[in-house]
Coordinates of C-alpha atoms and ligand atoms in Angstrom, one line a residue:
M11 CA -21.3 65.4 -4.9
K12 CA -19.6 68.9 -5.0
I13 CA -16.0 68.3 -4.2
V14 CA -13.0 70.7 -3.7
I15 CA -9.6 69.0 -4.1
L16 CA -6.5 71.0 -3.1
G17 CA -3.2 69.7 -4.5
C18 CA -5.3 67.7 -7.1
G19 CA -2.4 67.6 -9.6
G20 CA -0.1 65.3 -7.6
F21 CA 0.2 61.6 -7.3
V22 CA -2.8 60.9 -5.1
G23 CA -4.9 63.7 -6.6
S24 CA -4.4 62.5 -10.2
H25 CA -5.6 59.0 -9.3
L26 CA -8.5 60.4 -7.3
L27 CA -9.6 62.4 -10.3
D28 CA -9.3 59.4 -12.6
R29 CA -11.7 57.5 -10.3
L30 CA -14.1 60.3 -9.4
L31 CA -14.5 61.6 -13.0
K32 CA -15.2 58.1 -14.4
T33 CA -18.9 58.9 -14.0
D34 CA -21.0 62.1 -14.1
E35 CA -21.7 61.9 -10.4
H36 CA -19.4 64.6 -9.1
Q37 CA -18.5 68.2 -9.8
I38 CA -15.0 68.9 -8.8
V39 CA -13.1 72.2 -8.4
G40 CA -9.3 71.8 -7.9
W41 CA -6.3 73.8 -7.0
D42 CA -2.7 73.0 -8.1
P43 CA -0.1 74.9 -10.0
D44 CA 1.0 71.7 -11.7
E45 CA -1.3 70.1 -14.3
K46 CA 1.1 67.6 -16.0
K47 CA -0.4 64.5 -14.3
I48 CA -4.0 65.5 -14.8
S49 CA -3.9 67.0 -18.3
K50 CA -6.4 64.4 -19.6
H51 CA -9.1 65.8 -17.3
L52 CA -8.7 69.5 -18.2
K53 CA -11.5 69.4 -20.8
N54 CA -14.0 67.5 -18.6
S55 CA -17.0 69.8 -17.9
N56 CA -17.3 68.3 -14.4
F57 CA -13.8 69.5 -13.5
T58 CA -12.4 73.1 -13.1
L59 CA -8.8 73.6 -12.2
H60 CA -7.4 76.7 -10.6
K61 CA -3.7 76.6 -11.6
K62 CA -2.6 78.4 -8.4
Y63 CA -1.1 77.7 -5.0
V64 CA -3.9 77.8 -2.4
D65 CA -2.0 80.5 -0.5
D66 CA -1.8 82.8 -3.6
P67 CA -3.6 86.1 -2.5
E68 CA -5.2 86.3 -6.0
T69 CA -7.1 83.1 -5.5
Q70 CA -8.6 83.7 -2.1
S71 CA -12.0 84.8 -3.2
D72 CA -12.4 81.9 -5.6
L73 CA -11.3 79.5 -2.8
R74 CA -13.8 80.9 -0.4
Q75 CA -16.6 80.7 -3.0
A76 CA -15.7 77.1 -3.9
I77 CA -15.6 76.0 -0.2
A78 CA -18.9 77.6 0.4
W79 CA -20.3 75.8 -2.6
S80 CA -18.9 72.4 -1.8
D81 CA -20.1 69.3 0.1
V82 CA -16.6 68.3 1.0
V83 CA -13.0 69.6 0.8
I84 CA -10.2 67.2 0.3
N85 CA -6.8 68.7 1.2
L86 CA -3.8 66.9 -0.5
A87 CA -1.6 70.0 -1.0
A88 CA 1.8 69.6 0.7
I89 CA 5.5 69.5 0.3
C90 CA 5.9 65.8 1.2
N91 CA 9.4 64.9 0.0
P92 CA 11.6 63.5 2.8
A93 CA 14.7 65.1 1.4
E94 CA 13.2 68.5 2.1
Y95 CA 12.3 67.9 5.8
N96 CA 15.7 68.6 7.2
T97 CA 17.1 70.7 4.3
N98 CA 14.2 73.0 3.7
P99 CA 12.4 72.9 7.0
I100 CA 10.7 76.4 7.0
S101 CA 9.0 75.8 3.6
V102 CA 8.0 72.3 4.8
I103 CA 6.4 73.7 8.0
R104 CA 4.8 76.6 6.1
S105 CA 3.3 74.3 3.4
N106 CA 2.0 71.6 5.8
L107 CA 0.8 73.9 8.6
F108 CA 0.5 77.6 7.9
D109 CA -0.9 77.3 4.4
V110 CA -3.4 74.7 5.6
Y111 CA -4.8 76.5 8.6
P112 CA -6.8 79.1 6.5
I113 CA -8.4 76.2 4.7
V114 CA -9.4 74.6 8.0
Q115 CA -10.8 78.0 9.1
L116 CA -12.9 78.3 5.9
C117 CA -14.3 74.8 6.5
V118 CA -15.1 75.8 10.1
E119 CA -16.8 79.0 8.9
Y120 CA -19.0 77.2 6.3
K121 CA -19.2 74.0 8.4
R122 CA -17.9 72.0 5.4
W123 CA -16.6 68.4 5.8
L124 CA -12.8 68.5 5.6
I125 CA -10.9 65.3 4.6
S126 CA -7.4 66.2 5.7
F127 CA -4.5 64.2 4.4
S128 CA -2.0 63.7 7.1
T129 CA 0.7 61.1 7.3
S130 CA 1.8 58.0 9.2
E131 CA 4.9 60.0 10.0
V132 CA 2.8 61.6 12.8
Y133 CA 3.4 58.4 14.8
G134 CA 7.1 59.2 14.7
R135 CA 9.2 56.4 16.2
T136 CA 7.7 53.2 17.6
L137 CA 7.9 52.3 21.3
S138 CA 9.7 49.1 20.1
S139 CA 12.6 51.2 18.8
Y140 CA 13.5 52.1 22.4
V141 CA 13.7 48.5 23.7
D142 CA 16.1 45.6 23.0
G143 CA 15.6 41.9 22.4
A144 CA 12.4 40.0 22.3
A145 CA 10.2 43.0 23.3
Y146 CA 11.0 44.4 19.9
D147 CA 8.6 41.9 18.4
N148 CA 5.8 42.7 20.7
P149 CA 3.0 44.1 18.5
D150 CA 1.8 46.3 21.4
L151 CA 5.0 48.2 21.0
Y152 CA 5.0 48.7 17.2
E153 CA 1.4 48.5 15.9
L154 CA 0.0 51.9 15.2
N155 CA -3.6 52.6 16.3
E156 CA -5.2 55.8 15.3
D157 CA -6.7 56.6 18.6
T158 CA -4.4 55.2 21.3
T159 CA -0.8 55.1 20.0
P160 CA 1.5 57.8 21.3
L161 CA 3.1 60.1 18.8
I162 CA 6.9 60.1 19.5
M163 CA 9.3 62.4 17.7
G164 CA 13.0 63.1 18.0
P165 CA 14.8 66.2 19.2
I166 CA 14.3 69.6 17.6
S167 CA 17.8 69.5 16.2
N168 CA 16.8 66.5 14.1
Q169 CA 14.9 68.6 11.7
R170 CA 13.6 65.6 9.9
W171 CA 10.6 65.8 12.1
T172 CA 9.4 69.1 10.8
Y173 CA 6.9 67.5 8.3
A174 CA 5.5 65.1 10.9
C175 CA 5.2 67.8 13.5
A176 CA 3.4 70.2 11.1
K177 CA 1.0 67.5 10.0
Q178 CA 0.4 66.6 13.7
M179 CA -0.4 70.2 14.5
V180 CA -3.0 70.3 11.7
E181 CA -4.5 67.1 13.1
R182 CA -4.7 68.8 16.5
L183 CA -6.3 72.0 15.1
V184 CA -8.8 70.0 13.1
F185 CA -9.8 68.0 16.1
A186 CA -10.0 71.0 18.3
H187 CA -12.3 72.8 15.8
H188 CA -14.4 69.6 15.6
K189 CA -14.8 69.7 19.4
E190 CA -15.3 73.5 19.8
D191 CA -17.1 74.4 16.6
G192 CA -18.5 71.2 15.3
L193 CA -16.2 71.0 12.2
P194 CA -17.0 67.7 10.3
F195 CA -13.7 66.1 9.6
T196 CA -11.9 62.9 8.5
I197 CA -8.1 62.6 8.9
V198 CA -6.3 60.2 6.6
R199 CA -2.9 58.8 7.6
P200 CA -1.5 57.2 4.4
L201 CA 1.1 54.4 4.7
N202 CA 3.2 54.4 1.6
F203 CA 0.9 54.5 -1.4
F204 CA 2.7 53.1 -4.5
G205 CA 1.6 53.4 -8.1
P206 CA 2.1 55.0 -11.5
R207 CA 2.8 58.8 -11.5
M208 CA 4.4 58.8 -8.0
D209 CA 6.9 61.7 -7.7
Y210 CA 9.3 62.1 -10.6
I211 CA 12.5 60.5 -11.9
P212 CA 15.6 62.4 -10.6
Q213 CA 17.8 63.9 -13.3
R214 CA 14.8 63.5 -15.8
D215 CA 11.9 65.6 -14.7
G216 CA 12.8 66.9 -11.2
D217 CA 15.6 67.9 -9.0
G218 CA 16.5 66.6 -5.5
I219 CA 15.6 63.4 -3.9
P220 CA 12.0 62.0 -4.2
R221 CA 10.5 59.2 -2.1
V222 CA 12.0 55.7 -2.1
L223 CA 10.1 54.2 -5.0
A224 CA 11.2 56.9 -7.4
C225 CA 14.8 56.8 -6.0
F226 CA 15.1 53.1 -6.6
M227 CA 13.3 53.3 -10.0
G228 CA 15.6 56.1 -11.2
A229 CA 18.6 54.1 -10.2
L230 CA 17.4 51.1 -12.3
L231 CA 16.4 53.3 -15.3
H232 CA 19.8 55.0 -15.2
R233 CA 21.8 51.9 -14.4
Q234 CA 23.2 53.6 -11.3
P235 CA 23.5 51.7 -7.9
M236 CA 20.4 51.6 -5.7
Q237 CA 21.3 53.4 -2.5
L238 CA 20.2 51.9 0.8
V239 CA 20.0 54.5 3.5
D240 CA 21.5 53.4 6.8
G241 CA 21.6 49.8 5.7
G242 CA 18.0 49.6 4.5
T243 CA 16.7 48.1 7.7
A244 CA 13.7 50.4 8.1
R245 CA 10.4 48.6 7.4
R246 CA 7.4 50.0 5.7
T247 CA 4.0 48.6 4.5
I248 CA 3.1 49.3 0.9
V249 CA -0.4 49.7 -0.5
S250 CA -1.6 50.1 -4.0
I251 CA -2.7 53.6 -5.0
Y252 CA -5.9 52.1 -6.5
E253 CA -6.9 50.5 -3.2
A254 CA -6.0 53.7 -1.3
V255 CA -8.2 55.7 -3.7
D256 CA -11.0 53.1 -3.1
A257 CA -10.7 53.9 0.7
I258 CA -11.2 57.6 0.0
C259 CA -14.3 56.8 -2.2
R260 CA -15.7 54.7 0.6
M261 CA -15.4 57.7 2.9
L262 CA -17.2 59.9 0.4
Q263 CA -20.0 57.3 0.1
R264 CA -20.3 57.0 3.9
P265 CA -20.0 60.5 5.4
E266 CA -21.8 59.4 8.6
R267 CA -19.2 56.7 9.2
A268 CA -16.1 58.7 8.2
N269 CA -17.0 61.9 10.1
G270 CA -15.0 62.5 13.2
Q271 CA -12.5 59.7 12.4
I272 CA -8.8 59.2 11.8
F273 CA -8.0 56.3 9.5
N274 CA -4.7 54.5 8.8
I275 CA -4.7 53.5 5.2
G276 CA -2.1 50.8 4.6
N277 CA -1.6 47.2 3.8
R278 CA -0.3 45.1 6.7
A279 CA 0.5 42.1 4.5
N280 CA 2.9 44.1 2.4
E281 CA 5.6 44.8 5.0
V282 CA 9.2 45.0 3.7
T283 CA 12.6 46.4 4.8
M284 CA 14.0 48.9 2.4
A285 CA 16.7 46.3 1.6
E286 CA 14.0 43.8 0.6
L287 CA 12.2 46.4 -1.4
A288 CA 15.4 47.1 -3.4
E289 CA 15.9 43.4 -4.0
R290 CA 12.3 42.9 -5.1
M291 CA 12.4 45.9 -7.4
R292 CA 15.5 44.8 -9.2
K293 CA 14.0 41.3 -9.8
T294 CA 10.7 42.9 -11.0
Y295 CA 12.6 45.1 -13.4
A296 CA 14.5 42.1 -14.8
R297 CA 11.1 40.5 -15.5
I298 CA 9.7 43.7 -17.1
T299 CA 12.6 44.4 -19.3
G300 CA 13.6 40.7 -20.0
D301 CA 17.1 41.7 -19.1
A302 CA 18.4 39.2 -16.5
S303 CA 21.4 41.5 -15.6
F304 CA 18.9 43.6 -13.5
N305 CA 18.7 40.6 -11.1
D306 CA 22.1 41.5 -9.9
H307 CA 21.8 45.3 -10.2
P308 CA 24.3 46.9 -7.8
I309 CA 22.9 47.9 -4.3
V310 CA 25.1 50.1 -2.2
K311 CA 24.9 51.4 1.4
V312 CA 24.9 55.1 2.2
T313 CA 24.6 56.9 5.5
S314 CA 21.5 59.1 6.0
E315 CA 23.7 62.1 6.6
R316 CA 25.4 61.7 3.2
F317 CA 22.1 60.9 1.5
Y318 CA 19.7 63.4 3.2
G319 CA 22.1 65.8 5.0
E320 CA 22.4 66.6 8.7
G321 CA 19.5 66.2 11.0
Y322 CA 17.9 63.0 9.4
E323 CA 16.6 60.2 11.5
D324 CA 14.2 57.5 10.5
C325 CA 11.3 55.5 12.0
D326 CA 12.2 51.9 12.2
R327 CA 8.8 50.3 11.5
R328 CA 5.3 51.3 10.8
M329 CA 2.6 48.5 11.1
P330 CA -0.9 50.0 10.8
D331 CA -3.8 48.8 12.8
T332 CA -6.5 48.9 10.0
T333 CA -9.4 47.6 12.1
K334 CA -11.2 50.9 11.8
A335 CA -11.0 51.2 8.0
R336 CA -12.3 47.6 7.8
T337 CA -15.1 47.9 10.3
L338 CA -16.4 51.4 9.4
L339 CA -15.6 51.5 5.7
G340 CA -15.6 47.8 4.8
W341 CA -12.1 48.5 3.3
E342 CA -9.5 45.7 3.2
P343 CA -6.6 45.9 0.8
N344 CA -5.4 42.7 -0.9
I345 CA -3.2 43.5 -3.8
P346 CA 0.2 41.8 -3.1
L347 CA 3.4 43.8 -3.1
D348 CA 4.8 42.0 -6.2
D349 CA 1.7 43.0 -8.2
V350 CA 1.9 46.6 -7.0
L351 CA 5.6 46.8 -8.0
F352 CA 5.0 45.1 -11.4
D353 CA 2.2 47.5 -12.3
T354 CA 4.0 50.6 -11.1
M355 CA 7.4 49.7 -12.6
T356 CA 5.8 48.8 -15.9
Y357 CA 4.4 52.3 -16.0
F358 CA 7.8 53.9 -15.2
H359 CA 9.5 51.7 -17.8
A360 CA 7.0 52.7 -20.5
E361 CA 7.3 56.4 -19.6
Y362 CA 11.1 56.7 -19.2
G363 CA 12.7 53.4 -20.1
E364 CA 13.8 53.8 -23.7
T365 CA 15.9 57.0 -23.4
A366 CA 16.9 56.8 -19.7
E367 CA 20.3 55.1 -20.1
K368 CA 21.5 57.2 -23.1
E369 CA 20.9 60.5 -21.4
V370 CA 22.4 60.1 -17.9
E371 CA 26.0 59.6 -16.8
P372 CA 26.2 56.8 -14.2
I373 CA 27.4 57.9 -10.8
P374 CA 29.7 55.7 -8.7
G375 CA 28.2 54.2 -5.5
E376 CA 29.7 54.5 -2.0
Ligands
NAD427 N1 1.6 59.2 -1.3 C1 1.8 58.7 -0.1 O1 2.2 57.6 0.2 C2 1.7 59.7 1.1 C3 2.2 59.3 2.3 C4 2.0 60.1 3.4 C5 1.3 61.3 3.3 N2 0.8 61.6 2.1 C6 0.0 62.9 2.0 O2 -1.0 62.8 1.0 C7 -1.1 64.1 0.3 C8 -0.9 63.9 -1.2 O3 0.4 63.2 -1.4 P1 0.9 63.0 -2.9 O4 1.7 61.7 -2.8 O5 -0.1 63.1 -3.9 O6 2.0 64.2 -3.0 P2 2.4 65.0 -4.3 O7 3.6 65.7 -4.0 O8 2.4 64.1 -5.5 O9 1.2 66.0 -4.5 C9 1.0 67.2 -3.8 C10 0.5 68.2 -4.8 O10 0.2 69.4 -4.0 C11 0.5 70.5 -4.8 N3 0.8 71.6 -3.9 C12 1.8 71.8 -3.1 N4 1.6 73.0 -2.4 C13 0.5 73.5 -2.9 C14 -0.3 74.7 -2.6 N5 0.2 75.6 -1.7 N6 -1.4 74.9 -3.3 C15 -1.9 74.0 -4.2 N7 -1.2 72.9 -4.5 C16 -0.1 72.6 -3.9 C17 1.8 70.1 -5.6 O11 2.0 70.8 -6.8 C18 1.5 68.6 -5.9 O12 0.9 68.4 -7.1 C19 0.0 65.0 1.0 O13 -0.7 65.8 1.9 C20 1.0 64.1 1.6 O14 1.6 64.7 2.7 C21 1.0 60.9 1.0

C-alpha cells in the first residue's frame, strides 16, 4: 500500500512505522519535524521523511503530490498535551483544526481515504457526571458509543475543551465531506494508548507537563512525589500501543469495513482511577528496580488549577463501547494493565533510569 503518515515521528507514529515497515509490503511517505523516535527507519528505502510541519508553505507541493500518489492518508499530527489546552489554546485549536483542514481538502480533491486521528475527549463529560447516587453506575449514562453518545463539553471559559472541540470540528468536517463529496474516511478515537516512547520525561527531554503516564514516570525516576490532580478520581481505560497499532493495521487490511466509520480504540478491562494508576505504577517500579522503597513512593494531591492553571476541568469517566471494532475489524484487546505498565516502565527505566536521580533536584509536594 502507498501510505502518507502525517505526524509520523510521535508516539503512535513511531510504533505504526515499526509495524508497517517490518515487511516490504508498504511504501510510506511521512511528515514530522521531529525524527528522534523514528531514527532507525530513516535509511529504509520504503520510507521517506519530510522533516517539516505540514503547514509549512515550502512543503505544500510535496504534500499535494504525496496525497495524490497515496492509497491512504493517516493524520496523527497534533498538539495533544493536556497542559496546553487551557494555557496555549490558540495553538491547540490551530494545530488540531486549521492545520488539518487543508489535508482534509486535499483528500477530498483526490478522493483519498483519510484515517483521521481524533480523541475520546470529543465525548467530553459523561451524562453520569450530571446525576447523583445509583444512576451514576448506569452504563447507559457513561458508556461511550461512537454513533449515539452525545458530545458534552463545558463552558467556553473552561479553555480545557479547546482540543476536544477542535477535534470534534474536524470529525464534523470529515463527515460532511463524506456525505457531500464522497470522501472515504475512518475516524479513530483513541482511549489512552500506553507504551514505550510516549511523550517525554519532564526536566529531561522536554518542558511543561506531558500526559499522565510520563508525569508519574518522571516523578518515580526523579524521586519526586507523584501528583494526583483533583484527588485522582477520574477514571480511564488503558490499552497497549501494540494492540492499538494492530487495530489500525486491521483497518488498512479491510478498507471496505473501515470506510465511513468512527472507531473507539480502547480496552474496557483496563479501567482505573488515576489514584489506582499511581498506586500500580509505584508497585510496578519497585518490581522493575528491585527497590522496595518505591512501594511507598510519596503520592500527593494537587488541585487542577495549581497543576494545569486556570480553566481546567476533567471528564470523570470514559468507558468505550468497542462493539464496532470487534465486529467490523475482529479486534479485541487483551493485554492486562499490569503487563502494559511493566513493559512501558521497563523501557523508561532503561532509557532514563541510571542518571535520573543524580541530575534533578527533588521538588516538595503540596
Ligand atoms: N496516544 C494517545 O493515547 C492518544 C489519545 C487521544 C488522541 N490521540 C491522537 O492521536 C494522534 C497521535 O498521538 P501521539 O500520542 O502519537 O502524539 P505525539 O505528540 O506523540 O505525536 C504527534 C506528532 O505530530 C507532530 N506534529 C505536530 N504538529 C505537526 C505538524 N503541523 N506537522 C507535522 N507534524 C506535526 C509532532 O512533532 C509529533 O511527533 C494525535 O492526533 C492525538 O491527538 C492520541
